[in-house]
Coordinates of C-alpha atoms and ligand atoms in Angstrom, one line a residue:
X1 CA -0.1 0.0 0.0
X2 CA 1.7 3.4 -1.0
X3 CA 2.1 5.5 1.9
X4 CA -0.5 8.1 2.7
X5 CA 2.6 10.9 3.2
X6 CA 0.8 14.3 0.6
X7 CA 2.8 17.2 -0.1
X8 CA 0.7 19.0 2.1
X9 CA 1.5 16.8 5.1
X10 CA 5.2 17.5 3.8
X11 CA 5.1 21.0 3.5
X12 CA 3.5 21.4 6.9
X13 CA 6.5 19.0 8.2
X14 CA 9.2 21.0 6.5
X15 CA 8.5 23.9 7.4
X16 CA 6.1 24.9 10.2
X17 CA 5.1 22.0 11.9
X18 CA 1.6 20.7 12.5
X19 CA -0.2 23.7 12.7
X20 CA 0.8 25.9 9.5
X21 CA 1.1 24.7 5.9
X22 CA 2.9 27.0 4.5
X23 CA 2.0 26.6 0.9
X24 CA 2.1 25.7 -0.3
X25 CA -9.3 34.6 -28.9
X26 CA -10.9 36.4 -28.1
X27 CA -12.3 35.4 -25.2
X28 CA -16.2 37.2 -26.2
X29 CA -16.6 34.2 -28.7
X30 CA -16.7 31.7 -26.0
X31 CA -19.5 33.5 -24.6
X32 CA -16.8 33.5 -20.9
X33 CA -19.0 36.0 -19.7
X34 CA -21.9 35.7 -17.6
X35 CA -24.2 33.7 -19.6
X36 CA -26.7 32.5 -17.4
X37 CA -28.8 34.4 -14.7
X38 CA -30.3 32.3 -12.3
X39 CA -31.7 32.9 -9.1
X40 CA -28.9 31.5 -6.3
X41 CA -30.6 30.4 -3.5
X42 CA -27.8 30.6 -0.2
X43 CA -30.0 31.1 2.1
X44 CA -31.3 34.5 0.7
X45 CA -33.6 34.3 -2.6
X46 CA -31.6 37.6 -4.0
X47 CA -31.4 36.9 -7.6
X48 CA -27.2 37.5 -9.1
X49 CA -25.4 36.7 -11.5
X50 CA -24.9 33.2 -12.3
X51 CA -21.4 32.8 -13.8
X52 CA -19.9 30.0 -16.0
X53 CA -17.4 28.7 -13.4
X54 CA -20.2 28.1 -10.8
X55 CA -22.3 25.8 -13.1
X56 CA -18.9 24.3 -14.3
X57 CA -17.1 21.1 -13.5
X58 CA -13.6 21.3 -13.6
X59 CA -10.6 18.5 -14.8
X60 CA -7.0 18.9 -14.3
X61 CA -4.8 17.1 -16.4
X62 CA -1.4 16.7 -15.5
X63 CA 0.0 17.1 -19.1
X64 CA 3.0 14.4 -19.2
X65 CA 0.8 11.6 -17.7
X66 CA -2.7 12.2 -19.6
X67 CA -2.2 11.0 -23.3
X68 CA 0.6 10.2 -25.7
X69 CA -0.6 10.8 -28.9
X70 CA 3.8 10.1 -30.8
X71 CA 4.6 7.2 -28.2
X72 CA 7.9 8.9 -26.7
X73 CA 6.3 7.6 -23.4
X74 CA 5.6 11.5 -22.2
X75 CA 2.1 13.0 -22.6
X76 CA 1.5 15.5 -24.9
X77 CA -1.6 18.2 -26.4
X78 CA -2.4 15.8 -29.1
X79 CA -3.0 13.7 -26.7
X80 CA -5.4 15.7 -24.7
X81 CA -7.3 16.5 -27.7
X82 CA -7.7 13.0 -28.2
X83 CA -9.4 12.1 -25.4
X84 CA -11.4 15.9 -25.3
X85 CA -15.0 13.5 -26.0
X86 CA -14.3 11.3 -23.2
X87 CA -14.0 14.2 -21.2
X88 CA -17.1 15.3 -22.5
X89 CA -18.8 12.4 -22.1
X90 CA -17.3 12.5 -18.3
X91 CA -19.3 15.6 -17.7
X92 CA -16.4 17.5 -17.4
X93 CA -16.8 21.7 -18.9
X94 CA -13.3 23.2 -18.0
X95 CA -10.1 21.4 -18.1
X96 CA -7.0 22.9 -16.1
X97 CA -4.0 21.5 -17.5
X98 CA -0.6 22.1 -15.7
X99 CA 2.6 23.9 -16.8
X100 CA 3.6 23.1 -20.9
X101 CA 5.5 25.4 -21.6
X102 CA 9.4 25.8 -22.1
X103 CA 11.1 24.0 -19.5
X104 CA 14.4 22.7 -18.6
X105 CA 11.9 20.1 -16.4
X106 CA 13.8 20.4 -13.1
X107 CA 10.1 20.8 -11.4
X108 CA 8.3 19.2 -14.4
X109 CA 7.3 22.6 -16.0
X110 CA 7.0 25.0 -12.9
X111 CA 10.0 26.2 -13.5
X112 CA 9.2 28.4 -16.7
X113 CA 11.8 29.7 -19.0
X114 CA 9.0 31.0 -21.7
X115 CA 5.5 32.2 -21.0
X116 CA 4.7 32.8 -24.2
X117 CA 5.1 29.6 -25.7
X118 CA 4.5 25.5 -26.0
X119 CA 7.2 22.8 -24.5
X120 CA 8.1 21.1 -27.9
X121 CA 7.8 17.7 -25.8
X122 CA 3.8 18.5 -25.7
X123 CA 3.3 20.3 -29.1
X124 CA 3.3 23.4 -30.7
X125 CA 1.2 26.7 -30.9
X126 CA -0.5 25.2 -33.4
X127 CA -1.5 21.9 -31.5
X128 CA -2.5 24.4 -28.5
X129 CA -4.9 26.3 -30.5
X130 CA -6.0 23.2 -32.0
X131 CA -7.3 21.4 -28.7
X132 CA -8.6 25.0 -27.8
X133 CA -10.8 25.1 -31.0
X134 CA -11.5 21.6 -30.5
X135 CA -12.2 21.4 -26.5
X136 CA -14.4 24.4 -27.5
X137 CA -17.0 22.7 -30.3
X138 CA -17.7 20.4 -26.9
X139 CA -18.5 23.3 -24.9
X140 CA -15.2 22.8 -22.7
X141 CA -13.0 25.5 -21.2
X142 CA -9.1 25.4 -21.3
X143 CA -7.1 26.8 -17.6
X144 CA -3.7 27.4 -18.1
X145 CA -1.9 27.5 -15.3
X146 CA 0.5 30.4 -14.4
X147 CA 3.4 30.1 -12.2
X148 CA 3.6 33.8 -11.2
X149 CA 6.3 33.5 -8.0
X150 CA 9.3 32.4 -10.0
X151 CA 10.8 31.7 -12.9
X152 CA 13.3 28.7 -14.4
X153 CA 16.5 29.8 -13.2
X154 CA 17.0 29.6 -17.3
X155 CA 14.5 32.4 -18.8
X156 CA 16.0 35.1 -20.6
X157 CA 15.0 37.9 -17.5
X158 CA 16.6 35.6 -14.9
X159 CA 19.9 34.8 -16.9
X160 CA 20.4 38.4 -18.0
X161 CA 19.3 39.3 -13.9
X162 CA 22.5 37.2 -13.0
X163 CA 24.8 38.4 -15.9
X164 CA 25.5 41.6 -13.4
X165 CA 24.8 43.6 -10.7
X166 CA 24.1 46.3 -13.8
X167 CA 22.0 44.5 -15.7
X168 CA 18.1 45.8 -16.6
X169 CA 16.7 42.8 -15.7
X170 CA 18.9 42.9 -12.0
X171 CA 15.9 44.4 -10.3
X172 CA 13.1 41.7 -11.3
X173 CA 14.2 39.3 -8.5
X174 CA 15.5 39.2 -5.2
X175 CA 19.2 40.0 -5.0
X176 CA 21.0 40.4 -1.9
X177 CA 24.2 40.8 -0.2
X178 CA 25.3 38.3 2.0
X179 CA 25.8 38.6 6.1
X180 CA 29.8 38.8 6.5
X181 CA 30.9 35.5 7.7
X182 CA 34.8 34.6 9.7
X183 CA 38.0 33.7 8.2
X184 CA 39.5 33.7 5.3
X185 CA 38.3 33.4 1.6
X186 CA 35.0 33.5 3.5
X187 CA 32.1 34.0 0.8
X188 CA 29.6 36.0 3.5
X189 CA 26.8 33.3 5.1
X190 CA 23.5 33.6 3.2
X191 CA 21.7 37.3 4.3
X192 CA 18.9 35.0 6.5
X193 CA 17.7 31.8 8.0
X194 CA 14.6 31.4 4.9
X195 CA 14.4 27.7 4.0
X196 CA 13.1 26.7 0.6
X197 CA 9.9 24.9 0.8
X198 CA 11.9 21.7 -1.1
X199 CA 14.5 22.0 1.3
X200 CA 18.0 23.9 2.2
X201 CA 18.2 27.8 2.6
X202 CA 16.3 30.2 0.5
X203 CA 19.4 31.5 -0.6
X204 CA 21.6 31.0 -3.3
X205 CA 25.0 32.3 -3.7
X206 CA 25.9 33.6 -7.4
X207 CA 29.8 34.0 -7.6
X208 CA 29.6 36.4 -10.0
X209 CA 27.9 38.6 -9.1
X210 CA 28.9 38.5 -5.4
X211 CA 25.2 37.8 -4.2
X212 CA 22.7 35.6 -3.2
X213 CA 19.5 35.2 -5.1
X214 CA 15.7 33.4 -3.2
X215 CA 13.9 31.1 -4.3
X216 CA 10.9 29.6 -2.7
X217 CA 11.4 26.3 -4.3
X218 CA 14.2 24.5 -6.1
X219 CA 17.4 26.9 -6.4
X220 CA 16.6 26.4 -10.0
X221 CA 13.1 28.7 -9.7
X222 CA 14.0 32.7 -8.7
X223 CA 11.5 34.2 -7.0
X224 CA 10.0 37.2 -9.1
X225 CA 10.1 40.7 -7.0
X226 CA 6.8 41.8 -7.8
X227 CA 7.8 44.7 -5.9
X228 CA 8.9 45.8 -8.9
X229 CA 6.4 47.3 -11.0
X230 CA 8.3 45.9 -14.5
X231 CA 7.6 42.1 -13.7
X232 CA 3.6 43.5 -13.0
X233 CA 3.4 44.3 -16.4
X234 CA 5.3 42.1 -17.9
X235 CA 3.5 39.1 -16.1
X236 CA 0.1 40.7 -17.0
X237 CA 1.2 40.7 -21.0
X238 CA 1.8 37.3 -20.7
X239 CA -1.6 36.6 -19.0
X240 CA -3.2 39.0 -21.7
X241 CA -1.4 36.5 -24.2
X242 CA -3.1 33.5 -23.4
X243 CA -6.4 35.0 -22.6
X244 CA -6.1 36.8 -26.5
X245 CA -5.8 32.8 -27.5
X246 CA -9.3 31.9 -26.0
X247 CA -7.8 30.4 -22.4
X248 CA -10.7 30.9 -20.2
X249 CA -8.9 31.3 -16.9
X250 CA -5.7 30.3 -14.6
X251 CA -4.5 28.5 -11.9
X252 CA -2.7 30.6 -9.8
X253 CA 0.7 28.7 -8.4
X254 CA 1.8 29.5 -5.1
X255 CA 0.2 33.0 -4.8
X256 CA 0.9 32.4 -0.7
X257 CA 5.0 33.5 -1.8
X258 CA 4.6 36.0 -3.6
X259 CA 6.4 38.7 -1.4
X260 CA 8.7 38.5 1.8
X261 CA 9.8 41.0 4.2
X262 CA 11.6 43.9 2.5
X263 CA 13.4 44.1 5.5
X264 CA 14.5 40.5 6.0
X265 CA 13.5 39.9 9.3
X266 CA 14.2 35.8 10.5
X267 CA 11.3 33.5 10.4
X268 CA 10.3 32.1 13.2
X269 CA 12.2 28.7 13.9
X270 CA 9.9 26.1 15.8
X271 CA 10.8 22.9 17.7
X272 CA 11.5 19.7 16.4
X273 CA 12.7 18.6 12.7
X274 CA 11.1 18.6 8.8
X275 CA 11.5 15.6 6.8
X276 CA 14.7 17.0 5.6
X277 CA 16.1 17.1 9.1
X278 CA 16.5 20.6 9.1
X279 CA 14.8 23.4 12.2
X280 CA 11.1 23.7 11.7
X281 CA 10.0 27.1 10.4
X282 CA 7.6 29.6 10.2
X283 CA 6.6 31.3 7.5
X284 CA 6.0 34.4 9.1
X285 CA 7.9 36.7 6.9
X286 CA 7.8 35.1 3.5
X287 CA 4.1 33.4 2.9
X288 CA 0.6 35.7 2.9
X289 CA 1.8 38.9 3.0
X290 CA -0.7 41.2 2.6
X291 CA 1.3 42.9 -1.0
X292 CA -0.7 39.7 -2.3
X293 CA -3.3 40.8 -2.4
X294 CA -2.9 43.7 -4.5
X295 CA -1.6 41.8 -7.5
X296 CA -4.3 39.6 -7.4
X297 CA -6.8 42.5 -7.4
X298 CA -5.1 43.7 -10.5
X299 CA -4.5 40.7 -12.0
X300 CA -8.3 40.6 -11.0
X301 CA -8.6 43.4 -13.6
X302 CA -7.2 41.7 -16.3
X303 CA -8.7 39.0 -16.2
X304 CA -12.7 40.6 -15.9
X305 CA -11.7 42.5 -19.0
X306 CA -11.8 38.5 -20.8
X307 CA -13.9 37.6 -18.9
X308 CA -11.7 35.0 -17.0
X309 CA -11.6 32.8 -13.7
X310 CA -8.7 32.9 -11.2
X311 CA -8.5 30.1 -9.4
X312 CA -6.1 29.9 -6.5
X313 CA -3.4 27.4 -5.0
X314 CA -4.1 28.9 -1.6
X315 CA -2.6 26.9 1.1
X316 CA -4.8 28.4 4.0
X317 CA -4.9 27.3 7.9
X318 CA -8.5 28.7 8.1
X319 CA -10.9 29.6 7.1
X320 CA -10.5 33.9 7.8
X321 CA -7.0 33.4 5.4
X322 CA -9.5 31.6 2.5
X323 CA -11.9 34.4 3.4
X324 CA -9.3 37.2 2.1
X325 CA -8.1 35.3 -1.1
X326 CA -11.6 36.3 -2.7
X327 CA -11.2 39.9 -1.7
X328 CA -12.9 42.7 0.4
X329 CA -15.1 43.3 -2.1
X330 CA -15.2 40.1 -4.0
X331 CA -12.7 41.7 -6.7
X332 CA -9.3 39.0 -6.2
X333 CA -10.1 35.3 -7.0
X334 CA -13.3 34.2 -7.8
X335 CA -12.3 30.1 -6.8
X336 CA -9.1 29.6 -4.5
X337 CA -9.2 26.2 -3.8
X338 CA -9.9 25.2 -0.5
X339 CA -7.0 22.6 0.2
X340 CA -7.9 22.4 3.6
X341 CA -10.4 20.4 2.6
X342 CA -6.9 17.5 1.5
X343 CA -6.6 17.4 5.2
X344 CA -8.7 15.3 6.3
X345 CA -7.0 12.8 7.1
X346 CA -9.4 9.7 7.8
X347 CA -13.0 9.3 6.6
X348 CA -14.4 11.7 8.8
X349 CA -18.5 12.4 9.0
X350 CA -18.2 15.0 12.0
X351 CA -14.8 16.7 10.2
X352 CA -15.7 16.7 6.9
X353 CA -19.1 17.9 8.5
X354 CA -17.3 20.3 10.6
X355 CA -15.4 21.7 7.3
X356 CA -17.9 21.8 4.6
X357 CA -20.1 24.3 7.1
X358 CA -17.3 26.0 7.5
X359 CA -16.0 27.2 3.5
X360 CA -20.1 27.3 3.0
X361 CA -20.4 29.5 5.7
X362 CA -17.5 31.6 4.4
X363 CA -19.3 33.7 2.0
X364 CA -17.5 33.6 -1.5
X365 CA -18.1 30.1 -3.9
X366 CA -16.4 26.7 -1.9
X367 CA -14.0 25.1 -4.5
X368 CA -13.3 21.5 -3.5
X369 CA -10.7 19.2 -4.9
X370 CA -9.9 16.2 -2.9
X371 CA -6.2 15.2 -5.2
X372 CA -3.8 16.4 -7.6
X373 CA -0.5 16.7 -8.4
X374 CA 1.4 17.1 -5.1
X375 CA -0.8 15.5 -3.3
X376 CA -1.7 11.1 -2.3
X377 CA -4.4 10.0 -4.8
X378 CA -7.7 10.5 -2.2
X379 CA -8.1 6.4 -3.3
X380 CA -5.2 6.2 -1.1
X381 CA -5.7 8.8 1.5
X382 CA -9.0 7.3 2.3
X383 CA -9.0 3.4 1.2
X384 CA -8.7 1.0 3.5
X385 CA -7.4 -2.1 1.4
X386 CA -10.7 -3.6 1.0
X387 CA -13.1 -1.1 0.7
X388 CA -11.3 1.0 -1.5
X389 CA -14.0 1.7 -5.3
X390 CA -16.7 2.0 -2.7
X391 CA -14.9 4.9 -0.9
X392 CA -14.2 6.2 -4.4
X393 CA -17.4 5.5 -4.8
X394 CA -18.4 7.9 -1.3
X395 CA -15.9 10.7 -1.6
X396 CA -17.3 11.4 -5.5
X397 CA -20.9 11.9 -4.2
X398 CA -20.1 14.0 -1.5
X399 CA -17.3 16.7 -2.6
X400 CA -19.2 16.5 -6.4
X401 CA -23.1 17.1 -4.8
X402 CA -21.6 20.3 -2.8
X403 CA -22.5 24.2 -2.8
X404 CA -19.4 24.7 -5.0
X405 CA -17.4 23.8 -7.8
X406 CA -15.2 21.1 -8.1
X407 CA -12.2 20.1 -9.3
X408 CA -11.1 16.3 -10.5
X409 CA -7.8 14.7 -10.5
X410 CA -7.5 13.1 -13.7
X411 CA -8.0 9.6 -13.3
X412 CA -9.4 9.8 -9.8
X413 CA -13.1 8.3 -12.1
X414 CA -11.6 5.1 -12.6
X415 CA -10.2 4.6 -9.0
X416 CA -6.7 5.4 -9.7
X417 CA -4.1 4.6 -6.7
X418 CA -0.6 6.1 -6.2
X419 CA 2.5 4.1 -7.9
X420 CA 5.3 5.5 -5.2
X421 CA 8.7 4.9 -6.2
X422 CA 9.9 1.6 -4.3
X423 CA 13.7 2.6 -4.3
X424 CA 15.7 5.8 -4.8
X425 CA 17.1 5.5 -8.0
X426 CA 13.2 5.4 -9.2
X427 CA 12.5 8.7 -8.0
X428 CA 12.2 11.2 -10.5
X429 CA 11.2 14.3 -8.2
X430 CA 14.1 16.5 -6.7
X431 CA 12.1 16.6 -3.3
X432 CA 11.9 13.3 -3.2
X433 CA 15.5 12.1 -4.1
X434 CA 16.6 14.9 -0.8
X435 CA 14.0 14.0 1.5
X436 CA 14.1 10.3 1.0
X437 CA 13.4 7.7 3.1
X438 CA 11.3 9.9 5.0
X439 CA 9.4 11.2 1.8
X440 CA 9.1 9.4 -1.1
X441 CA 8.6 12.7 -3.3
X442 CA 5.2 13.6 -5.8
X443 CA 5.8 11.0 -8.7
X444 CA 3.3 8.1 -6.7
X445 CA 0.2 10.2 -7.9
X446 CA 1.4 11.7 -11.5
X447 CA 1.7 8.2 -12.7
X448 CA 0.1 7.9 -16.2
X449 CA -3.5 7.8 -17.1
X450 CA -5.0 4.0 -17.2
X451 CA -6.7 3.5 -20.7
X452 CA -7.0 0.0 -21.0
X453 CA -5.7 -2.5 -19.6
X454 CA -2.9 -3.6 -21.6
X455 CA 0.8 -2.6 -21.6
X456 CA 1.4 0.4 -19.9
X457 CA -2.4 1.2 -19.0
X458 CA -2.8 1.1 -23.1
X459 CA -0.7 5.1 -22.4
X460 CA 2.3 4.3 -24.9
X461 CA 3.9 2.2 -27.1
X462 CA 7.2 2.6 -25.7
X463 CA 8.1 3.3 -21.4
X464 CA 6.0 6.1 -19.8
X465 CA 8.2 8.0 -17.6
X466 CA 6.7 6.4 -14.7
X467 CA 5.8 2.9 -14.2
X468 CA 1.6 2.1 -14.7
X469 CA 0.5 0.3 -11.6
X470 CA -0.5 -3.1 -11.5
X471 CA -4.1 -2.1 -10.6
X472 CA -4.6 -0.7 -14.2
X473 CA -5.4 -4.3 -15.7
X474 CA -8.6 -3.2 -13.9
X475 CA -9.3 0.2 -12.9
X476 CA -9.0 1.7 -16.5
X477 CA -11.4 3.4 -19.0
X478 CA -12.1 0.4 -21.2
X479 CA -12.7 -1.9 -18.7
X480 CA -14.8 0.5 -16.5
X481 CA -16.6 1.6 -19.4
X482 CA -18.3 -1.8 -20.3
X483 CA -19.4 -2.3 -16.2
X484 CA -22.2 -0.9 -15.1
X485 CA -20.6 -0.9 -11.2
X486 CA -17.8 1.1 -12.0
X487 CA -16.2 4.0 -10.2
X488 CA -16.5 5.7 -14.0
X489 CA -20.3 4.9 -14.5
X490 CA -20.6 6.0 -10.4
X491 CA -18.8 9.3 -11.8
X492 CA -21.1 9.6 -15.3
X493 CA -23.9 9.3 -13.5
X494 CA -23.2 11.7 -10.3
X495 CA -21.7 14.6 -13.0
X496 CA -24.6 14.5 -15.4
X497 CA -27.3 14.8 -12.0
X498 CA -25.1 17.3 -11.0
X499 CA -26.0 18.9 -14.2
X500 CA -29.1 18.1 -14.2
X501 CA -30.6 18.7 -10.8
X502 CA -31.3 22.4 -10.2
X503 CA -30.8 21.7 -6.4
X504 CA -26.9 20.5 -6.4
X505 CA -26.7 23.7 -9.0
X506 CA -28.5 26.4 -7.4
X507 CA -29.3 24.5 -4.1
X508 CA -28.8 25.9 -0.5
X509 CA -26.5 23.4 2.3
X510 CA -28.5 22.5 4.8
X511 CA -26.4 19.8 7.4
X512 CA -28.6 17.2 8.7
X513 CA -28.3 15.0 12.2
X514 CA -25.2 16.8 12.7
X515 CA -24.5 14.6 15.7
X516 CA -24.2 11.3 13.7
X517 CA -20.6 10.3 14.5
X518 CA -21.0 7.9 10.8
X519 CA -23.0 9.3 8.7
X520 CA -23.4 12.4 6.9
X521 CA -26.4 13.6 5.7
X522 CA -27.5 17.1 3.7
X523 CA -30.3 19.1 2.2
X524 CA -29.3 20.7 -1.1
X525 CA -32.9 23.5 -1.8
X526 CA -33.3 25.5 -4.3
X527 CA -37.4 26.4 -4.5
X528 CA -39.0 23.3 -4.3
X529 CA -36.7 21.3 -5.6
X530 CA -35.0 18.8 -2.5
X531 CA -32.3 16.7 -2.6
X532 CA -30.6 15.0 0.1
X533 CA -27.4 13.1 0.2
X534 CA -27.0 10.1 2.7
X535 CA -23.2 9.0 3.4
X536 CA -22.4 6.2 5.4
X537 CA -18.7 6.9 6.4
X538 CA -18.5 3.6 8.2
X539 CA -17.7 0.1 7.4
X540 CA -21.2 -1.7 9.3
X541 CA -24.5 -0.9 8.1
X542 CA -26.2 1.7 9.5
X543 CA -29.5 3.1 10.2
X544 CA -31.1 7.0 10.5
X545 CA -34.1 8.9 10.8
X546 CA -34.5 12.1 9.3
X547 CA -37.1 14.4 10.2
X548 CA -38.1 17.2 8.2
X549 CA -41.2 18.6 9.9
X550 CA -38.8 22.1 9.4
X551 CA -38.2 22.1 6.4
X552 CA -42.0 21.6 6.1
X553 CA -41.2 18.2 4.8
X554 CA -42.9 16.5 7.0
X555 CA -44.6 13.5 5.6
X556 CA -41.9 13.7 2.4
X557 CA -41.1 10.8 0.1
X558 CA -37.6 10.0 -0.9
X559 CA -36.6 8.5 -4.1
X560 CA -33.2 7.0 -4.4
X561 CA -31.7 9.1 -8.0
X562 CA -28.2 7.1 -7.8
X563 CA -26.5 5.7 -5.6
X564 CA -23.7 3.5 -4.5
X565 CA -25.5 0.2 -2.4
X566 CA -24.8 -2.9 -4.2
X567 CA -28.2 -3.9 -3.3
X568 CA -29.9 -0.6 -5.2
X569 CA -32.6 -0.3 -2.6
X570 CA -35.7 2.0 -5.1
X571 CA -37.7 3.4 -2.5
X572 CA -36.4 5.7 0.2
X573 CA -38.2 5.9 3.7
X574 CA -37.0 9.2 5.0
X575 CA -38.3 8.4 8.9
X576 CA -35.6 4.7 8.7
X577 CA -33.1 4.5 6.3
X578 CA -31.3 1.6 6.3
X579 CA -27.7 1.9 4.8
X580 CA -24.7 -0.3 3.8
X581 CA -21.5 0.0 5.0
X582 CA -19.3 3.0 3.3
X583 CA -22.7 3.5 0.9
X584 CA -23.6 6.6 -0.7
X585 CA -27.7 7.6 -1.8
X586 CA -28.8 10.7 -3.1
X587 CA -32.6 10.8 -2.6
X588 CA -35.0 13.6 -4.5
X589 CA -37.2 14.6 -1.8
X590 CA -41.1 15.5 -2.8
X591 CA -43.3 16.6 -0.6
Ligands
GLC601 C1 3.2 24.6 -6.5 C2 2.6 23.2 -7.5 C3 4.0 22.1 -7.7 C4 5.3 23.2 -7.8 C5 5.2 24.4 -6.8 C6 6.3 25.1 -7.0 O1 2.9 24.0 -5.4 O2 1.4 22.7 -7.5 O3 3.8 21.2 -8.2 O4 6.3 22.3 -7.1 O5 3.8 24.9 -6.4 O6 6.1 25.1 -8.8

């Protein structure tokens, strides 16, 4: 069984301890602007403009691993285009492609060397344009990943910056003198105690110019200096480049770390060591500085010109921090991800109930995620080794019926599991090498999409860049498509309901039976339509009773719309509902 370690925990462990997670075409042609007016019912009945991204199901694609059209072992854009029909049939409205720009690939694309092109390993700009056009035909929008905290050290801006102290781009990055250190020939010590999220000092010495530059992540990812207006202008121009090409929005990478304390004060040191064996540290002076919000407000203005959406990689510790990312006047990120949701470690009804209630009451539009390319797959995190498929359906039934926009991670819909490296030699993700064996890196959750039961999961005819687990023989698109009880077909039904049922799209969220330790139940209500979701998070059968008299539904009847209960009960008595272990029930309630 792969470990349940993930970068969220890894980040917590490396920098702060458990309490604090550090991290961290013309648009109009595609009707990117508001295109539906509905009454949103989130407690009140006021009519507000409904935005496209509120009704959309998002799907994250890690391009190296999704579909390999030229059989070189690495996925590509043509591969993604060839799978658009699959995505449409699944019920996906928008794909977020993690960085596919030219890059030395030290951090597998999160080290961008050119923001206005496509890495040849993935194809060309023409391939990208075709992808957008084909996606549009299928009503799928394309979201790109915008890496704004840092560039690659091979980006021409950085090459110029490091060339001399008086170069035009010197102040585009964060260069500082070291602290004098003693001894003949000493080069000086780093300017302060800041540690990189990926291990080691956050300062890299450059012998040529005799100064240190700051990097929140790898040394090959120097941080941009967002205090320099020229940086902001250049980065906003890159955003426009993609908006003009028909991109419907960005997922903003590592927004927490855009600014650092100009006085370079040391971060407070905490007791204990992180996975790198280094002292744990708070990120007081390197994360979530107030200036971040100035940039987000400005970038939002650019996005608004194109009706585009900004999704944030927002690693927050509490709901107040998350709320800040929406902006005081809803003028920052429309979709900051609630990554706290991924920190729920066990299948716990009370814990999920608490998290959902917090974000639902937060005032912003919730964004639910259970897996991504930085954390262990939910299949492993919540699976008990025996009922993993059943639990995968349960998790889906939960986060795909909540009020908010979900972001699926490729392969989640077929129950893909982590395939972690077995030895240090196998590791591709640099942090997995540095922190081995305490942490094996992120390769496990980035393995190729499993399309068929054939060799390499049908991803590629040659050995792919990461190995496919043997579970691909049962968990793959082809086999699951023809099995009515598969995880894939459960996702399809669920997403179809989500698109059809107004209560699921626009309804409010009302928790029921709030003290039940095993069963999470809630209503979604829109006008006179009500859907009841009942989720048995336990390994034993349960019986639940609902008293809906205070909702005016005293003698309501239930009709099961979808269930993962193998016995498939047809009707549902709301007075006494018997639940199979780890089963989900989505029930239409009528008077
Ligand atoms: C984000 C990405 C992660 C990357 C890091 C540095 O956290 O999700 O994959 O390594 O930023 O760019």
